[in-house]
Structures are given as C-alpha cells and as structure tokens.
Amino acid sequence: MNVPSRYCPSLLSYSRRPTREVLVGRVGIGGTNPIRVQSMITSDTRDTPACVKQVLDLDAAGCEIVRITAQTKVYAANLENIVREVRAAGCQVPIVADIHFKPDAALEAAKWVEKVRVNPGNYADKKKFEVREYTDAEYEEELERIREEFVPLVKLCKDLGRAMRIGTNHGSLSDRIMNRFGDTPHGMVESALEFARLAREENYHNFVFSMKASNPKVMIEAYRLLVARLDLEGADWNYPIHLGVTEAGDGEDGRIKSAIGIGSLLSDGIGDTIRVSLTEDAVYEIPVAQALAEPFNAGIPTRGDVTTEYVPSYDPFSYERRKTDVLTVEGHELGGDRTVRVFTTQENWNALAHKIHKLGDFKPEIVVEKSGVLEIDPRDEAAVAALNHSPVAQLVTVKDGLDLEPIHAFRQLAFVIDARHPILLKDTLTPPQGDTDFLQALLPAARVIGSLLCDGIGDAILVRGETAPGQSLRLAYNILQAAGTRIFKTDYVACPSCGRTLFNLQSTTQKIRAATGHLKGVRIAVMGCIVNGPGEMADADFGYVGGAPGKINLYVGKTPVKFNIPEAEAVERLIDLIQEHGKWIDAPAGEPVEV
C-alpha cells in the first residue's frame, strides 16, 4: 500500500489540518469551525420521554451533537417522536442516528435526524469469521453487493440534506476486509474508503470519517494512515475527522486513555469533532471533551518556530520503541527493552518518604535531581553535537523553560540525538507553582507523555503538572498502563453504554473491578453488547458481554465460550473462567494503598 512518510505538514510545529465543511443541521464540522464536542444517550430509543430528557441534559452540559442508537427500523421510526419533542422544548442540537447491521433502519432514521452514522464493517455484512481467499472478481462482486445496499442511503441523505459519518471500528471489520488486509489499521482505512468512493460516485460529500479502536496505539495509527491516504487520493478528499477512543472505560483510566488517543491526534492538527467514551453518565463526558478541545479551539500558537525539519526516527504508522543503550540509574535499569521508569522530584520524595512502604505499585523509583540527567535545548546544535560525540550513552531530557510545545520538543530531541541515548519525558517544561486542578493536570500529562510513548519515544517519565506527590505518581503509572507501556494492574476495556446495552454497565463494571482488580496484567473487556465486534476485545484476555436481556456471554479473547449465563451469576462464572485458564490469584491481604 503506497503511503507517504508524513500525515501532517510538520512533526515539530502545530497546524490544524484544513478540511471542507460538513453541515449537521445548523452545526458545521471542519472548515473554520471549532472542534465540536458530541456524546451519545443511553436510554432505550423506544422510550421517548427518557431519550428527550437525556438529549436536553446533554445540550445543557454543552454537547453540540447528540447520537442515539437505532438498532432496527422500529427503533428508528421513534426518532420522529424524539426529535419532535426535543425541538418543541426549544433545543436545536443536531441528532445523529447510530446504525449497525440494518440498512432499513438507516433509511428510516434519515427521514428524521440530521446525520446518520454507518459502520462499514457491518452495514451490509454479517460477520461469519470465514477464512477464504477472494479473487479480484469475487471481491468486486462483494463491492457490488455493498453498492446495492449503501447507495440508496447515500441518495436519500443527499436529497434530504443529511450528513453522514463513515465510522470504522477496529472490532467489526468485515470478513472481506479481514481476509485481504487483516485486523489492522490498513484494513480499517480501506473499509472506510470503499464506502466513501460509493458516496462520491453519487456526488455526495457531506460526510466525515472515523477510525475508532479501544487501543490508543491502534487508534492513533489508523487515523494517521487515514489522513495520509486521503492526501494521496487528492485535494478534494479533505473530509473532516471525528475522533474517539472507543470503550475507554471510566474514572481516571477512561480519561487518560481518551486523552492519549484524542489528544495526540489533536496535537498534530487532526480532528474536527470528538467524543470521549466513558462508562459513566454521558454528561460527564462533556467537560472532558471540552478540556481536550479548548487549547486548540483557543488557537494554540506555534511556539518556538523550528526552521529545520528533521526526518522522523520512527515509522508513524506502526509502533516500535526507540532503540537505546541500557543505563543503570540509582539502581534501576532503563532504556533498551527495559521497563520505562517513573521519576519524581526530591521534594515529592521527601513528602512521601514516611509512607513509601504503603504506596504499593505507585512507588517512585528515581529522584530526578540525583539521576544525572542532561538537560538540553534540542535546537542547540553545539550541545547536541557534544552529546553525540560522547563515548558513553547519557540520559537526556529537554531543558525547562523553553518556549516549545513538549510533544514537539521531545520529538525534535529524539530526531537529533543518537538513538543510543535514553530520554526522560516530562509532561510540562514549565512546572506550575502552587496547587493544581487534577483534571487540568491529568489531560495534558496524558496527551503529552502518552502521545510520545505511542511513538516509541521515552525510557522514563516525570509528571510535574500535578503537584500533589501521591497523585502525580498515580497519574504517571496510569499513563504508562493506558499507553500499554507498563502493565502493573488489571486493565479494562469498558464501553460507554447506549440504548443497545443489555445490562447496567456502570454498576457491573464496578462489580467486576472489585472482584478482579488485583489481577496484574490481566485484561478484561466489559461490553453491553457485541455490536462493535469481538475485535474490540482483541487485546483482552477475557470478555463479559451482553448476549440478551439479563443474559451474559463470556469470551476468551475473541472466542465466545459460555452462553446465556444469568446476570446474577455472571461475575462468579467470569472468575471461574479466569481460574480455568490459570490467570487467577487470590487478592493479597495487607494495608490499603494510601495514594
């Protein structure tokens, strides 16, 4: 597949990707519009009063576009009533119908809403997990079948002035795509482009793309590849981009994972509308999304202009950790293939010294002032040359106080110094004075450090934007976990709930956390239904999935192994399954962690 080496004009300065404008009712996406914030209600689409209330609550919270599931034609028909009541209440927020599997539901929904979301992986395909080789002729036959199913929706949306999102999910690629391209970012992109070409054949252009995945690395690579491919297709393929990490989870973990995936792409100028998918009430997604979008909507400056462009020392379309020498710092090995270490300041170490034995997995490892780390300005050619002529490898970081965005500064550092030198990442180059708001510290730290880790840059990290000593350490470890860099606790893939959900996701997720939270390195997917596909659980060891009302199916990886378990028994049966596969340990007794 012919892909250029770049997905944005510069890896060392910010500029937002120029796109055409797509209108969703009265709301413009892309063009000169701000980055739009959207969410999704969780009520049963047949329950008009509940849906209307949730739409109005989201609108009051600042949500600019609201999505509602329409799993069948019957559900889609009730969108007429929901939209009528929402408008009667004086609310003009655009409504989006979320469609999976059912073209007739999409055709019904398009009559009533401003936008229709379709998933190319299941709009005209029922996944059979068939392994077969498609000849070119057979592949064309499949595309012709899709044309027959999809083009009627395109024509209706064009006639009615509706917008569309062509939204690929990592977990629900069609058998056709899986057999030709695999379960890969390449397959995600090609799946979306097939549908986009059909839309363009009808001279329909009022659509946006998305490439969602629960793994931030996969999500980042897929969006980068999509933008690179759109640039190759031509200047008029400048469609806006919707960003989201699907099944991000709840609490700090969900916010951190979303900030890594969404924030990384926004920092490179990619993204025109965003949704933060939390397993919480939908209104709690809005302030997180607003905080992620705000610095870019405010016109983030291109600071510390870089006059020389450097060739990246990594492939931005596939993950590989930067290869460095291994150093021993304060008794800890770092660099090479060793664990990414967590630094703290001497001041924070002193504040925690009396209870370090109680910090569990959140212990500080290295004090930055004692580490011998070399601070340099990556633009200082003399300093860079002196470092590169050094006979021994040196731990390096970017000097504080520079007028550079941290992501750009650390990328440039990685480009100009020899690969043998390990790098200490910092979330900010201007440490705050005094107390900080945790959300305001969490999101930038996750965006900066998580983005660089997903690029393979970084051998140690230091969080200083959060000034509370214990919280800064917890944040550092949780960023490493969310980036898949250092797994030290149970990892959860949990979807955000919607009208398709077959059990209470929030209470069930908390119940599963309480029972399994001590299983280090085990990954568990908690999913209200399987509409986004078992591929969303590709990295999970076990899955807890709604199969029918009150019934749960359990998975090992992508494979369902136990069916129709009564919900009241399902958590215990999940524990049994984990035990059967040799991954269960009893929770350790001891003092609670005081972080």
XYZ file of C-alpha atoms in Angstrom:
595
model
C 0.000 0.000 0.000
C 1.524 3.290 -1.096
C 1.619 5.622 1.934
C 3.733 8.767 2.326
C 6.011 9.153 5.327
C 4.005 12.079 6.698
C 0.452 12.542 7.902
C 0.822 16.228 8.864
C 2.884 19.134 7.467
C 5.359 19.137 10.354
C 6.036 16.868 13.306
C 7.667 19.799 15.102
C 5.016 22.518 14.975
C 1.240 22.732 15.152
C -1.124 23.477 12.299
C -4.694 22.250 12.013
C -5.467 20.073 9.006
C -7.606 22.075 6.523
C -10.889 20.383 5.593
C -14.130 21.122 3.827
C -17.137 21.986 5.999
C -19.786 19.338 6.649
C -23.124 20.621 7.922
C -25.031 18.641 10.539
C -28.245 20.631 10.739
C -27.069 24.090 11.763
C -23.743 22.898 13.157
C -20.672 22.969 10.931
C -17.881 20.416 11.305
C -14.450 21.127 9.862
C -13.540 24.168 7.793
C -13.094 27.168 10.079
C -15.413 25.794 12.769
C -14.147 24.965 16.259
C -13.592 21.357 17.247
C -17.090 20.118 18.063
C -17.970 18.094 21.166
C -20.513 15.292 20.982
C -21.875 12.402 23.028
C -24.475 9.612 22.976
C -27.548 8.976 25.115
C -28.044 5.629 26.867
C -31.848 5.292 27.026
C -33.914 2.780 25.074
C -34.766 4.552 21.803
C -38.395 3.456 22.173
C -38.685 5.406 25.454
C -39.391 8.900 24.123
C -39.534 10.829 27.444
C -36.273 9.288 28.723
C -34.487 9.981 25.431
C -35.723 13.564 25.292
C -34.554 14.216 28.849
C -31.088 12.861 28.148
C -30.780 14.905 24.953
C -31.790 18.079 26.811
C -29.377 17.293 29.658
C -26.510 16.849 27.197
C -27.411 20.063 25.397
C -27.429 21.935 28.719
C -23.986 20.496 29.523
C -22.560 21.939 26.280
C -22.819 18.941 23.962
C -23.035 20.169 20.366
C -24.171 16.936 18.612
C -26.120 14.052 20.215
C -26.181 10.466 18.960
C -28.976 7.924 19.515
C -28.864 4.241 18.641
C -31.378 2.882 16.110
C -30.836 -0.848 16.037
C -33.935 -1.709 13.972
C -36.463 0.052 11.761
C -38.947 0.116 14.676
C -36.439 1.925 16.885
C -35.521 4.284 14.045
C -39.160 5.210 13.479
C -39.405 6.564 17.038
C -36.693 9.092 16.247
C -39.504 11.135 14.695
C -41.129 11.485 18.117
C -37.868 12.150 19.939
C -36.780 14.865 17.535
C -40.221 16.485 17.578
C -40.242 16.692 21.398
C -36.658 17.929 21.571
C -37.436 20.726 19.106
C -40.668 21.541 20.962
C -38.540 22.090 24.067
C -36.581 24.756 22.163
C -33.456 22.625 21.720
C -31.817 22.703 18.289
C -28.916 20.317 18.978
C -28.425 18.067 15.906
C -29.414 14.409 16.347
C -27.420 11.524 14.869
C -28.745 8.003 14.338
C -26.252 5.242 15.132
C -26.712 2.332 12.715
C -25.282 -1.179 12.790
C -26.342 -4.102 10.580
C -29.700 -2.681 9.410
C -29.847 -0.658 6.148
C -33.641 -0.374 6.507
C -33.149 1.273 9.916
C -30.743 3.775 8.337
C -33.238 4.658 5.611
C -35.951 5.212 8.221
C -33.703 7.222 10.541
C -32.507 9.535 7.756
C -36.055 10.870 7.465
C -35.927 12.339 10.962
C -32.352 13.146 12.023
C -29.623 15.453 10.773
C -26.929 12.808 10.482
C -26.574 9.035 10.129
C -23.573 7.072 11.377
C -22.850 3.839 9.497
C -20.211 1.239 10.267
C -18.715 -0.128 7.021
C -17.814 -3.367 8.774
C -21.385 -4.381 9.450
C -23.713 -2.130 7.430
C -24.085 -4.685 4.657
C -22.193 -7.600 6.204
C -22.969 -10.166 8.862
C -19.705 -11.398 10.289
C -19.204 -15.130 9.788
C -15.460 -15.268 10.599
C -14.864 -17.117 7.358
C -11.283 -17.654 6.247
C -11.131 -17.586 2.482
C -9.171 -16.083 -0.363
C -11.112 -13.633 -2.505
C -10.195 -13.438 -6.154
C -10.343 -9.952 -7.649
C -13.612 -10.891 -9.370
C -15.134 -12.180 -6.120
C -14.006 -9.049 -4.316
C -15.698 -6.888 -6.953
C -18.878 -8.936 -6.549
C -18.823 -8.132 -2.842
C -18.373 -4.429 -3.565
C -21.305 -4.534 -5.963
C -23.467 -6.074 -3.240
C -22.441 -3.275 -0.871
C -23.263 -0.706 -3.545
C -26.817 -2.062 -3.781
C -27.268 -1.790 -0.009
C -25.487 1.525 0.631
C -26.241 3.758 -2.345
C -29.976 4.126 -1.505
C -28.965 5.680 1.835
C -26.471 7.973 0.093
C -29.134 9.200 -2.325
C -31.644 9.772 0.475
C -29.130 11.716 2.588
C -28.207 13.808 -0.436
C -31.862 14.565 -1.231
C -32.747 15.452 2.389
C -29.538 17.368 3.164
C -28.423 14.878 5.803
C -24.835 14.367 6.901
C -23.163 11.008 7.401
C -20.311 9.537 9.395
C -18.464 6.619 7.831
C -17.229 5.175 11.083
C -14.912 2.174 11.085
C -14.435 0.192 14.293
C -11.347 -1.915 14.847
C -13.514 -4.675 16.260
C -16.010 -5.052 13.435
C -14.196 -5.281 10.140
C -15.956 -7.396 7.529
C -14.744 -10.857 6.584
C -13.845 -9.472 3.156
C -11.548 -6.820 4.672
C -10.161 -9.186 7.311
C -9.151 -11.753 4.694
C -7.472 -9.251 2.398
C -5.968 -6.703 4.833
C -6.150 -8.352 8.256
C -7.269 -6.888 11.560
C -5.065 -3.850 11.005
C -5.181 -0.055 10.633
C -4.750 -0.659 6.881
C -7.918 -2.735 6.899
C -9.798 -0.083 8.876
C -8.854 2.604 6.380
C -9.662 0.545 3.302
C -13.041 -0.391 4.771
C -13.967 3.281 5.119
C -12.596 4.239 1.702
C -14.777 1.618 -0.007
C -17.901 3.344 1.323
C -16.532 6.829 0.661
C -15.905 6.007 -3.000
C -19.527 4.868 -3.369
C -20.715 8.141 -1.823
C -18.505 10.173 -4.123
C -19.820 8.302 -7.164
C -23.195 9.847 -6.277
C -21.571 13.290 -5.881
C -22.318 13.163 -2.159
C -19.685 14.788 0.033
C -21.446 15.752 3.276
C -19.683 13.105 5.357
C -16.935 12.681 7.934
C -14.649 9.745 8.759
C -13.765 7.991 11.994
C -11.337 5.164 12.867
C -12.174 4.090 16.412
C -10.373 1.482 18.496
C -10.088 0.690 22.194
C -6.287 0.507 21.965
C -4.846 4.055 21.691
C -1.859 2.854 19.634
C -4.130 1.203 17.058
C -6.451 4.206 17.025
C -3.611 6.717 16.526
C -2.002 4.670 13.743
C -5.347 4.202 11.954
C -6.185 7.908 11.932
C -2.694 8.860 10.788
C -2.881 6.328 7.988
C -6.354 7.549 7.007
C -5.191 11.161 6.699
C -2.112 10.113 4.724
C -4.308 8.072 2.378
C -6.776 10.929 1.931
C -3.906 13.207 0.953
C -2.799 10.636 -1.617
C -6.320 10.366 -3.038
C -6.378 14.068 -3.862
C -7.059 17.570 -2.590
C -10.839 17.123 -2.730
C -10.663 14.217 -0.246
C -10.375 16.801 2.518
C -13.193 15.407 4.667
C -13.445 16.233 8.376
C -12.408 13.704 11.004
C -14.323 12.513 14.072
C -12.049 11.304 16.902
C -12.704 8.833 19.690
C -11.184 6.011 21.696
C -13.989 3.500 21.940
C -14.597 1.533 25.152
C -12.177 3.805 27.047
C -13.628 2.839 30.449
C -14.372 5.022 33.458
C -12.692 7.220 36.051
C -9.098 8.281 35.626
C -8.311 5.349 33.343
C -11.003 6.315 30.825
C -9.951 9.951 30.848
C -6.277 9.120 30.452
C -6.840 6.653 27.611
C -9.052 9.204 25.803
C -6.527 11.989 26.304
C -3.742 9.836 24.850
C -5.650 8.889 21.706
C -7.665 12.048 21.039
C -5.083 14.484 22.402
C -2.230 13.024 20.397
C -4.120 13.492 17.131
C -5.409 16.952 18.012
C -1.806 17.959 18.744
C -0.934 17.042 15.159
C -3.834 19.074 13.767
C -6.095 16.075 13.104
C -9.685 16.104 14.344
C -12.747 18.286 13.822
C -15.207 16.707 16.249
C -14.608 14.460 19.261
C -16.440 12.120 21.593
C -14.959 10.926 24.897
C -16.468 7.464 25.538
C -16.714 6.941 29.306
C -18.568 4.215 31.179
C -20.349 6.916 33.164
C -23.395 9.134 32.721
C -22.982 10.823 29.353
C -22.998 14.362 30.788
C -19.639 13.605 32.451
C -18.070 13.117 29.035
C -18.680 16.728 28.041
C -16.266 18.623 30.354
C -13.509 16.145 29.486
C -14.047 16.617 25.748
C -14.254 20.399 26.167
C -10.992 20.439 28.113
C -9.252 18.392 25.407
C -10.523 20.652 22.615
C -10.128 24.003 24.399
C -6.411 24.723 23.789
C -6.846 24.021 20.072
C -10.090 25.970 19.759
C -8.371 28.850 21.542
C -5.801 28.984 18.739
C -2.804 27.174 20.222
C 0.254 29.082 18.992
C 3.107 27.602 17.042
C 5.714 28.225 19.706
C 9.447 28.226 19.241
C 9.366 28.152 15.444
C 11.522 25.384 14.040
C 13.458 26.344 10.923
C 14.889 22.905 10.162
C 12.667 19.895 9.528
C 14.042 16.543 10.610
C 13.280 13.110 9.221
C 11.439 11.121 11.896
C 13.458 8.365 13.506
C 10.363 6.139 13.680
C 7.549 4.922 11.455
C 4.429 6.905 12.473
C 2.157 4.185 11.069
C 3.410 1.290 13.195
C 4.720 1.113 16.738
C 8.332 0.344 17.547
C 10.134 1.504 20.652
C 13.189 3.664 20.053
C 16.338 1.551 20.474
C 18.714 2.911 23.086
C 21.544 1.646 25.241
C 20.671 0.337 28.704
C 21.733 2.548 31.613
C 21.641 1.928 35.362
C 20.375 4.959 37.289
C 20.045 4.790 41.088
C 19.953 1.011 40.932
C 17.288 0.825 38.188
C 17.967 -0.231 34.604
C 16.301 1.874 31.913
C 16.462 2.178 28.143
C 16.702 -0.581 25.565
C 13.924 -3.089 26.231
C 13.874 -2.381 29.977
C 10.901 -1.098 31.948
C 10.002 2.559 31.471
C 10.825 4.110 34.848
C 8.902 6.600 36.988
C 10.830 9.640 38.257
C 9.852 12.071 40.978
C 11.337 15.232 42.432
C 13.346 15.358 45.654
C 10.606 17.490 47.211
C 7.926 14.907 46.435
C 10.168 12.045 47.566
C 10.639 13.768 50.914
C 6.880 14.266 51.242
C 6.254 10.560 50.685
C 9.274 9.072 52.463
C 7.362 8.195 55.637
C 4.834 6.002 53.781
C 6.645 4.681 50.715
C 6.118 1.133 52.030
C 2.353 1.731 51.779
C 2.333 3.005 48.186
C 2.018 -0.424 46.612
C 2.602 -0.238 42.873
C 2.765 3.564 42.851
C 6.237 3.853 44.371
C 8.650 6.468 42.998
C 11.751 4.847 41.513
C 14.290 7.568 40.747
C 14.774 11.116 42.048
C 15.359 13.425 39.102
C 17.858 15.635 40.937
C 20.039 12.581 41.696
C 19.751 10.952 38.270
C 22.465 12.850 36.439
C 20.051 13.548 33.573
C 21.396 16.005 30.989
C 19.034 18.857 30.063
C 19.488 20.359 26.610
C 17.692 22.555 24.127
C 17.180 20.287 21.085
C 17.711 23.333 18.850
C 21.199 23.928 20.318
C 23.411 22.370 17.660
C 26.569 22.644 19.745
C 25.006 20.890 22.742
C 23.592 18.169 20.509
C 26.947 17.647 18.782
C 28.780 17.421 22.121
C 26.300 14.809 23.345
C 26.561 12.764 20.174
C 30.373 12.799 20.377
C 30.266 11.485 23.946
C 31.801 7.983 24.181
C 29.084 6.810 26.579
C 25.312 6.916 26.445
C 23.652 9.595 28.552
C 20.122 10.012 29.972
C 18.742 13.156 28.320
C 15.704 15.398 28.670
C 14.508 18.733 27.292
C 15.572 21.784 29.270
C 12.895 23.527 31.328
C 11.677 26.990 30.383
C 11.878 26.587 26.602
C 9.112 28.165 24.550
C 8.261 24.859 22.871
C 5.277 22.544 22.977
C 6.509 19.471 24.889
C 5.466 16.942 22.226
C 7.347 18.857 19.537
C 10.338 19.438 21.793
C 10.770 15.767 22.685
C 10.233 14.650 19.102
C 12.973 17.002 17.961
C 15.213 15.723 20.732
C 14.636 12.144 19.562
C 15.362 13.152 15.960
C 18.662 14.935 16.605
C 20.400 12.894 19.299
C 21.899 9.466 18.693
C 19.450 6.629 19.313
C 21.732 5.187 21.993
C 20.815 7.976 24.434
C 17.707 7.214 26.557
C 15.159 10.001 27.040
C 13.333 11.177 30.175
C 9.893 12.546 29.217
C 8.266 15.415 31.115
C 4.623 16.453 30.861
C 5.467 20.145 31.055
C 8.508 22.367 30.548
C 7.073 24.998 32.905
C 6.225 23.338 36.242
C 3.291 25.063 37.994
C 3.654 26.990 41.218
C 1.176 26.030 43.918
C -1.767 23.646 43.822
C -3.254 22.444 40.532
C -6.643 21.159 39.428
C -6.339 17.404 38.891
C -8.346 17.242 35.631
C -6.387 20.174 34.226
C -3.169 18.344 35.072
C -4.313 14.854 34.043
C -5.371 15.571 30.472
C -2.235 17.473 29.309
C 0.060 14.970 31.025
C -1.676 12.037 29.343
C -1.736 13.831 25.992
C 1.965 14.724 26.046
C 3.562 11.669 27.644
C 1.087 9.170 26.193
C 1.494 10.515 22.671
C 5.282 10.242 22.832
C 5.165 6.747 24.327
C 2.870 5.651 21.480
C 5.521 6.969 19.082
C 8.083 4.735 20.793
C 9.858 7.697 22.412
C 10.679 7.664 26.121
C 12.526 5.469 28.613
C 11.433 7.217 31.810
C 8.729 9.734 32.720
C 8.291 12.598 35.173
C 4.880 14.149 35.910
C 5.043 17.636 37.402
C 1.832 19.286 36.190
C 0.061 17.601 39.109
C 1.724 18.954 42.256
C 0.246 16.575 44.844
C 3.035 13.985 45.355
C 0.896 10.850 45.568
C -1.455 11.862 42.772
C 1.424 12.698 40.436
C 2.824 9.186 40.886
C -0.562 7.537 40.358
C -1.040 9.624 37.226
C 2.392 8.612 35.908
C 1.728 4.902 36.388
C -1.777 5.131 34.932
C -0.428 6.861 31.816
C 2.080 4.032 31.346
C -0.729 1.492 31.741
C -3.107 3.255 29.326
C -0.376 3.556 26.690
C 0.309 -0.178 27.006
C 3.868 0.612 28.063
C 3.976 -0.794 31.586
C 1.163 -3.043 32.785
C 1.015 -3.095 36.586
C -2.694 -3.688 37.282
C -5.805 -5.201 35.755
C -6.733 -3.469 32.515
C -10.352 -2.961 31.490
C -11.970 -2.297 28.134
C -15.434 -0.983 29.016
C -17.914 0.501 26.564
C -19.764 3.723 27.435
C -23.320 2.320 27.293
C -26.090 3.222 24.855
C -29.638 2.157 24.043
C -28.350 -1.253 22.878
C -26.811 -2.077 26.265
C -28.264 -5.222 27.834
C -27.226 -4.606 31.474
C -26.183 -1.738 33.758
C -22.648 -1.116 32.576
C -21.597 1.248 35.349
C -22.573 -0.947 38.292
C -21.422 -4.129 36.539
C -18.016 -2.639 35.679
C -17.534 -1.606 39.299
C -18.558 -5.087 40.480
C -16.058 -6.713 38.114
C -13.353 -4.259 39.198
C -13.990 -5.112 42.851
C -13.641 -8.842 42.144
C -10.695 -8.765 39.721
C -8.786 -5.518 40.317
C -5.824 -7.321 41.896
C -5.029 -9.404 38.785
C -1.929 -7.691 37.446
C -1.582 -7.811 33.680
C -4.983 -9.412 33.026
C -7.141 -7.516 30.534
C -10.935 -7.804 30.812
C -13.479 -6.408 28.352
C -16.905 -5.397 29.710
C -19.280 -4.752 26.815
C -23.008 -4.044 26.821
C -23.441 -5.872 23.520
C -21.234 -7.173 20.737
C -22.251 -4.655 18.065
C -18.762 -3.159 17.759
C -17.415 -6.642 17.287
C -15.208 -9.016 19.267
C -12.212 -7.335 17.664
C -12.616 -4.545 20.221
C -11.578 -7.264 22.673
C -8.602 -8.242 20.528
C -6.111 -7.448 23.278
C -8.343 -8.668 26.133
C -7.838 -11.992 27.858
C -11.486 -12.320 28.861
C -14.761 -10.712 27.824
C -18.043 -10.138 29.694
C -20.616 -9.327 27.022
C -24.380 -8.773 26.996
C -25.958 -11.502 24.888
C -29.650 -10.958 25.643
C -31.625 -9.100 28.313
C -30.452 -10.498 31.654
C -28.053 -12.928 29.955
C -24.278 -12.726 29.633
C -21.853 -14.398 27.243
C -18.248 -14.914 28.338
C -15.316 -14.778 25.942
C -11.701 -15.895 25.948
C -10.037 -13.429 23.618
C -12.336 -13.116 20.609
C -13.953 -16.521 21.146
C -17.282 -16.916 22.975
C -17.049 -19.919 25.322
C -20.033 -19.657 27.696
C -23.504 -18.502 26.694
C -26.697 -17.145 28.260
C -25.426 -17.020 31.815
C -27.912 -15.338 34.197
C -26.589 -11.903 35.045
C -26.721 -12.617 38.799
C -24.212 -15.460 38.334
C -22.053 -13.972 35.599
C -19.286 -12.339 37.660
C -18.704 -15.582 39.585
C -18.656 -17.507 36.310
C -16.125 -14.998 34.945
C -13.908 -15.686 37.959
C -14.281 -19.436 37.314
C -13.211 -18.873 33.697
C -10.147 -16.891 34.764
C -9.251 -19.709 37.177
C -9.689 -22.333 34.453
C -7.119 -20.501 32.326
C -4.582 -20.227 35.138
C -4.706 -16.445 35.483
C -6.393 -16.171 38.859
C -4.597 -15.338 42.102
C -6.194 -14.547 45.428
C -6.224 -10.897 46.438
C -3.298 -10.171 48.768
C -4.026 -9.172 52.346
C -2.356 -6.081 53.683
C -2.631 -2.377 54.278
C -4.573 -0.335 51.730
C -2.633 1.836 49.338
C -2.650 5.423 50.559
C -2.360 7.187 47.219
